[in-house]
Amino acid sequence: MASDVRLVAAQTLAAILEEGKTLAQLMPKAADRVAPRDQPLLQELCYGTCRWYPQLKQLYLALVDKPLKAKDTDIEALFYLGFYQLQFTRIAPHAAINETVNCAKKLKKPWAVKLLNAVLRRAQREQESLQQELQQNSQATTAHPNWLIKAISKHWPDFAEAIFAANNAHPPMTLRVNRAQTSRDDYQTALAEQGIEHQATEYSDVGITLAQAQDTATLPGFTQGQASVQDEAAQLAASLLDLKPGQRVLDACAAPGGKTCHMLETEPGLARVTALDISAKRLTKVQENIQRINADWLQGQVELTAADALVLEDWFSGDQYDRILLDAPCSATGVIRRHPDIKLLRLANQVEQLATLQFELLTALWQTLIPGGRLVYATCSIFPTENTQVIERFLQQTDDAVEHKLAVAWGMEQPAGRQLLPRQGGHDGFYYCVLDKR
């Protein structure tokens, strides 16, 4: 029997708040618990509440006098869900309040019914005055936690407001056309024939952004691998590698495999592609994506390896690579609009920790690159701590590394590499630096 959609949403949010789990981890099982017709609402409630959580949290603090006990995080989550529905959805206020309050009974916490009802009705009744009060609170106005407001304002003072707005917007759905099967022009024609509004991306020559998100099953040739879902910024990696027939390529931290597939589509004549990831489970997604792009010519060409990239003896045979893509683990501050739970989960001290890991990965993988080879360093972070500063430190300590300066139209030149900031309706935030080995 299907569960109440708001109850499942509250339990999902509570797992994020209590256990530090992510939406990506939680949503598949959560979706299975509700009726198919309720799955879009579940997605809206979970993602929307996370997106606006810093603002909703301030509203909660203003309206709930006595903090709830730690064991009642599910009730706290119901407050956030109720506020979100009242403020950001078209759900009738009486329905939003009644259905949310009823969840307290289903959680066997009847003591919370009266409190939830009173607070949510006050939030509805005094919505305008409460919003005016919150205008003095930067966490409420930007819908970002304090540490993130400070970091973005410090590093990008001229762009901070635009970054906040982009992070709070719904991300566009962008496709990467598989040039091994079709051209972007032909795929645009196929979209037009189905009445799907779209436009070609500005910087990627194989990208198409849809005016509205679509079920991939309805897209022309999608199941046959003619197109894949991938943000425009991520599509730029393959061209930076300067791929040639016969090369051996390493895609480090490869899952879920979008960039691996793009390499294979860009240069079918590659001798070997090693898709390396620390998670064997996530590598199954890489395998699925490779199979979906319908590349029969790839048999024996791709090697999926589950190992820690830092521990070379566990996976590196000694046969060096011509090209390496290091899409390093990062704070993901350039893709907050796609992963709004970052606002709840990421902590300020994690940025420095990640920068240390990034430097270690770069140093380790450099040993696996052949002289004359190229490594592309990428993150979906917007912080120089994880980007320029990692590269500058590496160049200072690595005599045979030289930056290949990019003559491109996208992004902003940095002391090392180029930075793209998230753009409403456009690409995500991303950083790239190209390093050649002497």
CSV table of C-alpha atoms in Angstrom, one decimal:
chain,number,residue,atom,x,y,z
A,1,MET,CA,0.0,0.0,0.0
A,2,ALA,CA,1.3,3.4,-1.0
A,3,SER,CA,2.3,5.8,1.8
A,4,ASP,CA,1.2,9.4,2.3
A,5,VAL,CA,3.4,11.6,0.1
A,6,ARG,CA,4.0,14.3,2.8
A,7,LEU,CA,4.8,11.6,5.3
A,8,VAL,CA,7.5,10.1,3.1
A,9,ALA,CA,8.8,13.6,2.3
A,10,ALA,CA,9.1,14.4,6.0
A,11,GLN,CA,10.9,11.2,6.7
A,12,THR,CA,13.3,11.8,3.8
A,13,LEU,CA,14.1,15.3,5.0
A,14,ALA,CA,14.6,14.0,8.6
A,15,ALA,CA,17.1,11.5,7.2
A,16,ILE,CA,19.1,14.3,5.6
A,17,LEU,CA,19.0,16.4,8.8
A,18,GLU,CA,19.7,13.6,11.2
A,19,GLU,CA,21.9,11.2,9.3
A,20,GLY,CA,23.5,13.4,6.7
A,21,LYS,CA,22.2,11.3,3.9
A,22,THR,CA,21.7,12.9,0.4
A,23,LEU,CA,18.7,13.3,-1.8
A,24,ALA,CA,20.4,11.1,-4.4
A,25,GLN,CA,20.7,8.3,-1.9
A,26,LEU,CA,17.2,8.6,-0.5
A,27,MET,CA,14.9,9.5,-3.3
A,28,PRO,CA,14.8,6.2,-5.3
A,29,LYS,CA,13.5,4.3,-2.2
A,30,ALA,CA,11.2,7.2,-1.2
A,31,ALA,CA,9.7,7.3,-4.7
A,32,ASP,CA,8.9,3.5,-4.5
A,33,ARG,CA,6.9,4.2,-1.3
A,34,VAL,CA,4.3,6.5,-2.9
A,35,ALA,CA,1.8,6.1,-5.7
A,36,PRO,CA,3.2,6.9,-9.2
A,37,ARG,CA,0.8,9.9,-9.4
A,38,ASP,CA,2.4,11.3,-6.3
A,39,GLN,CA,6.0,10.9,-7.3
A,40,PRO,CA,6.2,14.4,-9.0
A,41,LEU,CA,4.8,16.0,-5.8
A,42,LEU,CA,7.3,14.0,-3.7
A,43,GLN,CA,10.2,15.4,-5.9
A,44,GLU,CA,8.8,18.9,-5.6
A,45,LEU,CA,8.4,18.8,-1.8
A,46,CYS,CA,11.9,17.2,-1.1
A,47,TYR,CA,13.9,19.3,-3.6
A,48,GLY,CA,12.0,22.5,-3.1
A,49,THR,CA,12.2,22.3,0.7
A,50,CYS,CA,15.9,21.7,0.6
A,51,ARG,CA,16.3,24.5,-2.0
A,52,TRP,CA,14.7,27.0,0.4
A,53,TYR,CA,15.7,25.4,3.6
A,54,PRO,CA,17.8,28.3,5.0
A,55,GLN,CA,14.9,30.6,4.6
A,56,LEU,CA,12.3,28.1,6.0
A,57,LYS,CA,14.6,27.5,8.9
A,58,GLN,CA,14.6,31.2,9.9
A,59,LEU,CA,10.8,31.2,9.6
A,60,TYR,CA,10.7,28.1,11.9
A,61,LEU,CA,13.0,29.8,14.5
A,62,ALA,CA,10.7,32.9,14.4
A,63,LEU,CA,7.5,30.9,14.9
A,64,VAL,CA,8.4,28.0,17.2
A,65,ASP,CA,9.3,29.2,20.6
A,66,LYS,CA,10.6,26.0,22.1
A,67,PRO,CA,13.1,23.8,20.1
A,68,LEU,CA,11.9,20.3,19.5
A,69,LYS,CA,13.8,17.3,20.8
A,70,ALA,CA,16.3,15.5,18.6
A,71,LYS,CA,14.0,12.5,18.3
A,72,ASP,CA,11.4,14.7,16.7
A,73,THR,CA,13.3,15.8,13.6
A,74,ASP,CA,10.5,14.3,11.6
A,75,ILE,CA,8.1,16.8,13.1
A,76,GLU,CA,10.5,19.6,12.5
A,77,ALA,CA,10.6,18.5,8.9
A,78,LEU,CA,6.8,18.8,8.7
A,79,PHE,CA,7.1,22.4,9.7
A,80,TYR,CA,9.5,23.0,6.8
A,81,LEU,CA,7.3,21.1,4.4
A,82,GLY,CA,4.3,23.1,5.5
A,83,PHE,CA,6.0,26.4,5.1
A,84,TYR,CA,7.3,25.4,1.7
A,85,GLN,CA,3.9,24.5,0.4
A,86,LEU,CA,2.3,27.7,1.7
A,87,GLN,CA,5.0,29.9,0.2
A,88,PHE,CA,6.2,28.3,-2.9
A,89,THR,CA,3.5,26.0,-4.3
A,90,ARG,CA,0.0,26.4,-5.7
A,91,ILE,CA,-1.4,23.9,-3.3
A,92,ALA,CA,-4.5,25.3,-1.6
A,93,PRO,CA,-3.4,26.5,1.9
A,94,HIS,CA,-6.1,24.6,3.7
A,95,ALA,CA,-5.1,21.3,2.0
A,96,ALA,CA,-1.4,22.0,2.6
A,97,ILE,CA,-2.0,22.6,6.3
A,98,ASN,CA,-4.5,19.8,6.9
A,99,GLU,CA,-2.5,17.1,5.1
A,100,THR,CA,0.8,18.2,6.7
A,101,VAL,CA,-0.8,18.2,10.2
A,102,ASN,CA,-2.3,14.8,9.7
A,103,CYS,CA,1.2,13.4,9.2
A,104,ALA,CA,1.9,13.9,12.9
A,105,LYS,CA,-0.9,11.4,13.7
A,106,LYS,CA,0.6,8.9,11.2
A,107,LEU,CA,3.9,9.4,13.0
A,108,LYS,CA,2.1,8.5,16.2
A,109,LYS,CA,3.0,11.9,17.7
A,110,PRO,CA,-0.5,13.4,18.4
A,111,TRP,CA,1.1,15.9,20.8
A,112,ALA,CA,2.4,17.8,17.7
A,113,VAL,CA,-0.9,18.1,15.9
A,114,LYS,CA,-2.0,21.2,17.8
A,115,LEU,CA,1.4,22.9,17.6
A,116,LEU,CA,1.8,22.2,13.8
A,117,ASN,CA,-1.7,23.4,13.1
A,118,ALA,CA,-1.3,26.7,15.1
A,119,VAL,CA,2.1,27.5,13.6
A,120,LEU,CA,1.2,26.7,10.0
A,121,ARG,CA,-2.1,28.7,10.2
A,122,ARG,CA,-0.1,31.7,11.7
A,123,ALA,CA,2.4,31.4,8.9
A,124,GLN,CA,-0.5,31.6,6.4
A,125,ARG,CA,-2.3,34.4,8.1
A,126,GLU,CA,0.8,36.6,8.7
A,127,GLN,CA,2.8,35.6,5.6
A,128,GLU,CA,3.3,39.1,4.4
A,129,SER,CA,4.5,40.6,7.7
A,130,LEU,CA,6.7,37.6,8.4
A,131,GLN,CA,8.4,37.9,5.1
A,132,GLN,CA,9.1,41.6,5.8
A,133,GLU,CA,10.7,40.7,9.1
A,134,LEU,CA,12.9,38.1,7.4
A,135,GLN,CA,14.2,40.7,4.9
A,136,GLN,CA,16.8,41.7,7.6
A,137,ASN,CA,18.2,38.2,7.7
A,138,SER,CA,20.6,37.3,4.9
A,139,GLN,CA,20.1,33.5,5.3
A,140,ALA,CA,16.4,34.1,4.6
A,141,THR,CA,16.8,36.5,1.7
A,142,THR,CA,19.5,34.5,-0.1
A,143,ALA,CA,18.3,31.0,1.0
A,144,HIS,CA,21.9,30.1,1.7
A,145,PRO,CA,23.6,29.1,5.0
A,146,ASN,CA,25.9,31.8,6.6
A,147,TRP,CA,29.2,30.1,5.8
A,148,LEU,CA,28.2,29.8,2.1
A,149,ILE,CA,27.0,33.5,2.0
A,150,LYS,CA,30.4,34.6,3.4
A,151,ALA,CA,32.4,32.4,1.1
A,152,ILE,CA,30.6,33.3,-2.1
A,153,SER,CA,30.7,37.0,-1.2
A,154,LYS,CA,34.4,36.8,-0.4
A,155,HIS,CA,35.4,35.0,-3.6
A,156,TRP,CA,32.9,36.5,-6.0
A,157,PRO,CA,31.7,39.9,-4.6
A,158,ASP,CA,30.6,41.2,-8.0
A,159,PHE,CA,28.7,38.1,-8.9
A,160,ALA,CA,27.3,37.0,-5.5
A,161,GLU,CA,23.7,38.0,-6.0
A,162,ALA,CA,23.6,36.3,-9.4
A,163,ILE,CA,25.1,33.1,-7.9
A,164,PHE,CA,22.5,33.1,-5.1
A,165,ALA,CA,19.7,33.5,-7.7
A,166,ALA,CA,21.1,30.8,-10.0
A,167,ASN,CA,21.5,28.4,-7.0
A,168,ASN,CA,17.8,28.9,-6.1
A,169,ALA,CA,16.5,28.5,-9.6
A,170,HIS,CA,15.4,25.2,-11.2
A,171,PRO,CA,18.2,23.9,-13.4
A,172,PRO,CA,17.6,23.5,-17.1
A,173,MET,CA,17.5,20.1,-18.8
A,174,THR,CA,20.4,20.0,-21.3
A,175,LEU,CA,21.2,17.2,-23.7
A,176,ARG,CA,24.5,16.1,-25.3
A,177,VAL,CA,24.0,14.8,-28.8
A,178,ASN,CA,26.0,11.6,-29.6
A,179,ARG,CA,27.9,12.7,-32.7
A,180,ALA,CA,28.9,9.1,-33.4
A,181,GLN,CA,25.2,8.6,-34.3
A,182,THR,CA,23.8,11.9,-35.4
A,183,SER,CA,24.5,15.6,-35.7
A,184,ARG,CA,23.2,18.4,-33.5
A,185,ASP,CA,21.3,19.9,-36.4
A,186,ASP,CA,19.6,16.6,-37.3
A,187,TYR,CA,18.7,16.0,-33.6
A,188,GLN,CA,17.3,19.6,-33.4
A,189,THR,CA,15.1,18.8,-36.4
A,190,ALA,CA,13.9,15.6,-34.7
A,191,LEU,CA,13.0,17.6,-31.6
A,192,ALA,CA,11.2,20.2,-33.6
A,193,GLU,CA,9.1,17.5,-35.4
A,194,GLN,CA,7.9,16.4,-31.9
A,195,GLY,CA,7.1,19.9,-30.9
A,196,ILE,CA,9.8,20.0,-28.2
A,197,GLU,CA,11.1,23.6,-27.8
A,198,HIS,CA,14.8,23.9,-27.4
A,199,GLN,CA,17.9,25.9,-28.3
A,200,ALA,CA,21.5,25.0,-29.1
A,201,THR,CA,24.0,25.7,-26.2
A,202,GLU,CA,26.3,28.6,-26.6
A,203,TYR,CA,29.6,26.9,-25.8
A,204,SER,CA,29.3,23.2,-26.3
A,205,ASP,CA,28.9,22.2,-30.0
A,206,VAL,CA,26.9,19.1,-29.1
A,207,GLY,CA,24.6,20.6,-26.5
A,208,ILE,CA,20.9,21.4,-26.6
A,209,THR,CA,18.9,23.0,-23.8
A,210,LEU,CA,15.2,22.1,-23.6
A,211,ALA,CA,12.7,24.8,-22.8
A,212,GLN,CA,10.9,22.4,-20.4
A,213,ALA,CA,12.2,19.2,-18.8
A,214,GLN,CA,11.0,16.1,-20.6
A,215,ASP,CA,10.7,12.4,-19.7
A,216,THR,CA,13.7,10.9,-21.5
A,217,ALA,CA,11.6,8.1,-22.8
A,218,THR,CA,9.7,10.6,-25.0
A,219,LEU,CA,12.9,12.1,-26.5
A,220,PRO,CA,13.7,11.0,-30.1
A,221,GLY,CA,16.3,8.3,-30.2
A,222,PHE,CA,17.2,8.6,-26.5
A,223,THR,CA,16.9,4.9,-25.7
A,224,GLN,CA,19.1,4.2,-28.8
A,225,GLY,CA,21.8,6.5,-27.4
A,226,GLN,CA,21.4,9.4,-29.8
A,227,ALA,CA,21.4,11.8,-26.8
A,228,SER,CA,22.3,11.9,-23.1
A,229,VAL,CA,21.4,14.3,-20.3
A,230,GLN,CA,24.4,16.3,-19.3
A,231,ASP,CA,24.9,20.0,-18.4
A,232,GLU,CA,26.7,22.2,-20.9
A,233,ALA,CA,29.6,22.9,-18.6
A,234,ALA,CA,30.3,19.2,-18.1
A,235,GLN,CA,30.2,18.8,-21.9
A,236,LEU,CA,33.3,20.9,-22.3
A,237,ALA,CA,35.7,18.3,-20.8
A,238,ALA,CA,36.0,16.0,-23.8
A,239,SER,CA,37.2,18.8,-26.2
A,240,LEU,CA,39.9,19.9,-23.7
A,241,LEU,CA,41.5,16.5,-23.8
A,242,ASP,CA,42.4,16.8,-27.5
A,243,LEU,CA,41.6,13.2,-28.1
A,244,LYS,CA,43.3,11.3,-31.0
A,245,PRO,CA,43.0,7.8,-32.4
A,246,GLY,CA,45.1,5.2,-30.6
A,247,GLN,CA,45.4,7.0,-27.3
A,248,ARG,CA,45.0,5.4,-23.9
A,249,VAL,CA,42.8,7.5,-21.7
A,250,LEU,CA,42.0,7.5,-18.0
A,251,ASP,CA,38.8,8.9,-16.6
A,252,ALA,CA,39.4,9.1,-12.9
A,253,CYS,CA,36.4,9.4,-10.6
A,254,ALA,CA,34.4,8.4,-13.6
A,255,ALA,CA,30.9,7.6,-12.2
A,256,PRO,CA,28.2,8.0,-13.4
A,257,GLY,CA,30.0,8.0,-16.8
A,258,GLY,CA,28.7,10.9,-18.7
A,259,LYS,CA,32.2,12.2,-19.5
A,260,THR,CA,33.4,8.7,-20.3
A,261,CYS,CA,30.7,8.3,-22.9
A,262,HIS,CA,31.4,11.7,-24.3
A,263,MET,CA,35.0,10.7,-24.9
A,264,LEU,CA,33.9,7.6,-26.7
A,265,GLU,CA,31.5,9.5,-28.8
A,266,THR,CA,34.1,12.2,-29.6
A,267,GLU,CA,36.9,9.8,-30.6
A,268,PRO,CA,35.7,6.3,-31.5
A,269,GLY,CA,39.3,5.4,-32.4
A,270,LEU,CA,40.7,5.5,-28.8
A,271,ALA,CA,42.8,2.4,-28.0
A,272,ARG,CA,41.7,2.1,-24.4
A,273,VAL,CA,39.6,4.0,-21.9
A,274,THR,CA,39.9,3.1,-18.2
A,275,ALA,CA,36.9,4.3,-16.2
A,276,LEU,CA,38.1,4.4,-12.6
A,277,ASP,CA,35.9,5.0,-9.6
A,278,ILE,CA,36.2,4.2,-5.9
A,279,SER,CA,32.7,2.8,-5.9
A,280,ALA,CA,32.0,-0.5,-7.7
A,281,LYS,CA,28.3,0.1,-7.3
A,282,ARG,CA,28.5,3.5,-9.1
A,283,LEU,CA,30.5,1.8,-11.9
A,284,THR,CA,27.4,-0.1,-12.8
A,285,LYS,CA,25.9,3.2,-13.8
A,286,VAL,CA,28.9,3.8,-16.1
A,287,GLN,CA,28.3,0.4,-17.7
A,288,GLU,CA,24.6,1.2,-18.2
A,289,ASN,CA,25.4,4.5,-19.9
A,290,ILE,CA,28.0,2.9,-22.2
A,291,GLN,CA,25.5,0.3,-23.2
A,292,ARG,CA,22.8,2.9,-23.8
A,293,ILE,CA,24.8,4.9,-26.2
A,294,ASN,CA,24.6,1.7,-28.3
A,295,ALA,CA,28.3,1.6,-29.1
A,296,ASP,CA,28.9,-1.9,-30.4
A,297,TRP,CA,32.3,-0.7,-31.6
A,298,LEU,CA,33.4,-0.3,-27.9
A,299,GLN,CA,33.7,-4.0,-27.1
A,300,GLY,CA,37.0,-4.5,-25.3
A,301,GLN,CA,37.8,-0.8,-25.5
A,302,VAL,CA,36.5,0.2,-22.1
A,303,GLU,CA,37.9,-1.1,-18.8
A,304,LEU,CA,35.8,-0.5,-15.6
A,305,THR,CA,38.0,-0.4,-12.5
A,306,ALA,CA,36.8,-0.1,-8.9
A,307,ALA,CA,39.7,1.2,-6.8
A,308,ASP,CA,41.0,4.2,-4.8
A,309,ALA,CA,42.8,6.4,-7.3
A,310,LEU,CA,45.3,7.3,-4.6
A,311,VAL,CA,46.5,3.7,-4.2
A,312,LEU,CA,48.3,3.1,-7.5
A,313,GLU,CA,49.4,-0.4,-6.7
A,314,ASP,CA,45.8,-1.5,-6.6
A,315,TRP,CA,45.0,-0.6,-10.2
A,316,PHE,CA,47.9,1.0,-12.2
A,317,SER,CA,49.7,-1.6,-14.4
A,318,GLY,CA,52.6,0.8,-15.2
A,319,ASP,CA,51.4,1.4,-18.7
A,320,GLN,CA,51.1,5.2,-18.7
A,321,TYR,CA,48.1,7.1,-20.2
A,322,ASP,CA,48.2,9.7,-23.0
A,323,ARG,CA,45.2,11.6,-21.6
A,324,ILE,CA,43.7,11.8,-18.1
A,325,LEU,CA,40.5,13.5,-16.9
A,326,LEU,CA,40.5,14.1,-13.2
A,327,ASP,CA,37.0,15.3,-12.4
A,328,ALA,CA,37.9,15.6,-8.7
A,329,PRO,CA,35.6,15.1,-5.7
A,330,CYS,CA,34.6,18.6,-4.6
A,331,SER,CA,32.2,20.8,-2.6
A,332,ALA,CA,29.8,20.8,-5.6
A,333,THR,CA,29.1,24.5,-5.0
A,334,GLY,CA,28.6,25.0,-8.7
A,335,VAL,CA,25.7,22.5,-8.9
A,336,ILE,CA,23.7,23.5,-5.8
A,337,ARG,CA,20.6,24.0,-8.0
A,338,ARG,CA,20.8,20.3,-9.0
A,339,HIS,CA,21.7,19.1,-5.5
A,340,PRO,CA,20.0,21.6,-3.1
A,341,ASP,CA,20.7,19.3,-0.1
A,342,ILE,CA,24.2,20.7,-0.3
A,343,LYS,CA,22.8,23.7,1.6
A,344,LEU,CA,22.0,21.4,4.5
A,345,LEU,CA,24.9,19.0,4.4
A,346,ARG,CA,28.1,20.9,3.3
A,347,LEU,CA,30.2,22.5,6.0
A,348,ALA,CA,32.8,25.2,5.7
A,349,ASN,CA,35.7,23.1,7.0
A,350,GLN,CA,35.0,20.5,4.3
A,351,VAL,CA,36.3,22.8,1.5
A,352,GLU,CA,39.9,22.7,2.9
A,353,GLN,CA,39.7,19.0,3.4
A,354,LEU,CA,38.5,18.5,-0.2
A,355,ALA,CA,41.3,20.7,-1.5
A,356,THR,CA,43.8,18.4,0.3
A,357,LEU,CA,42.3,15.4,-1.3
A,358,GLN,CA,42.3,17.1,-4.7
A,359,PHE,CA,46.0,17.9,-4.5
A,360,GLU,CA,46.8,14.3,-3.5
A,361,LEU,CA,44.8,12.9,-6.4
A,362,LEU,CA,46.5,15.2,-8.8
A,363,THR,CA,49.9,14.3,-7.5
A,364,ALA,CA,49.2,10.6,-7.6
A,365,LEU,CA,47.6,10.5,-11.1
A,366,TRP,CA,50.4,12.7,-12.6
A,367,GLN,CA,52.7,9.6,-12.2
A,368,THR,CA,50.4,7.7,-14.5
A,369,LEU,CA,50.6,10.2,-17.4
A,370,ILE,CA,53.1,9.7,-20.2
A,371,PRO,CA,55.6,12.5,-21.0
A,372,GLY,CA,54.0,14.6,-23.7
A,373,GLY,CA,50.6,13.7,-22.3
A,374,ARG,CA,47.7,15.9,-21.1
A,375,LEU,CA,45.7,16.0,-17.8
A,376,VAL,CA,42.5,17.9,-17.5
A,377,TYR,CA,41.6,18.9,-14.0
A,378,ALA,CA,38.0,19.7,-13.4
A,379,THR,CA,35.6,20.4,-10.5
A,380,CYS,CA,32.0,21.5,-10.1
A,381,SER,CA,33.1,23.9,-7.4
A,382,ILE,CA,33.2,27.7,-7.6
A,383,PHE,CA,35.8,28.2,-4.9
A,384,PRO,CA,39.4,29.0,-5.7
A,385,THR,CA,40.5,27.0,-2.7
A,386,GLU,CA,39.6,23.8,-4.7
A,387,ASN,CA,40.6,25.1,-8.1
A,388,THR,CA,43.2,27.7,-8.8
A,389,GLN,CA,45.0,27.3,-5.5
A,390,VAL,CA,45.2,23.5,-5.9
A,391,ILE,CA,46.7,24.0,-9.4
A,392,GLU,CA,49.2,26.7,-8.3
A,393,ARG,CA,50.4,24.5,-5.4
A,394,PHE,CA,50.8,21.6,-7.8
A,395,LEU,CA,52.7,23.6,-10.4
A,396,GLN,CA,55.1,25.0,-7.8
A,397,GLN,CA,56.0,21.4,-6.8
A,398,THR,CA,56.0,19.7,-10.2
A,399,ASP,CA,58.8,20.6,-12.5
A,400,ASP,CA,57.5,18.7,-15.6
A,401,ALA,CA,54.0,20.2,-15.4
A,402,VAL,CA,53.0,23.3,-17.4
A,403,GLU,CA,49.6,24.9,-17.8
A,404,HIS,CA,48.1,24.9,-21.3
A,405,LYS,CA,46.3,28.3,-21.5
A,406,LEU,CA,42.9,28.1,-23.0
A,407,ALA,CA,41.8,30.4,-25.8
A,408,VAL,CA,38.1,29.9,-25.4
A,409,ALA,CA,35.0,32.1,-25.2
A,410,TRP,CA,33.6,30.5,-22.0
A,411,GLY,CA,34.3,31.2,-18.4
A,412,MET,CA,36.6,33.7,-16.7
A,413,GLU,CA,40.4,33.4,-16.8
A,414,GLN,CA,41.9,32.7,-13.4
A,415,PRO,CA,45.6,32.8,-12.2
A,416,ALA,CA,45.4,29.1,-13.3
A,417,GLY,CA,42.6,27.6,-15.4
A,418,ARG,CA,39.1,29.0,-16.1
A,419,GLN,CA,36.0,29.3,-14.0
A,420,LEU,CA,32.4,29.1,-15.1
A,421,LEU,CA,29.8,30.4,-12.6
A,422,PRO,CA,26.3,29.0,-12.5
A,423,ARG,CA,24.0,30.8,-14.9
A,424,GLN,CA,20.2,30.9,-14.7
A,425,GLY,CA,18.8,28.9,-17.7
A,426,GLY,CA,22.4,28.1,-18.7
A,427,HIS,CA,25.4,26.1,-17.6
A,428,ASP,CA,26.4,24.9,-14.1
A,429,GLY,CA,29.4,26.3,-12.1
A,430,PHE,CA,32.5,24.4,-13.2
A,431,TYR,CA,36.3,24.8,-13.2
A,432,TYR,CA,38.8,23.5,-15.8
A,433,CYS,CA,42.6,23.6,-16.0
A,434,VAL,CA,44.6,21.8,-18.7
A,435,LEU,CA,48.1,20.6,-17.7
A,436,ASP,CA,50.7,19.2,-20.2
A,437,LYS,CA,53.5,17.0,-19.1
A,438,ARG,CA,56.9,18.0,-20.5
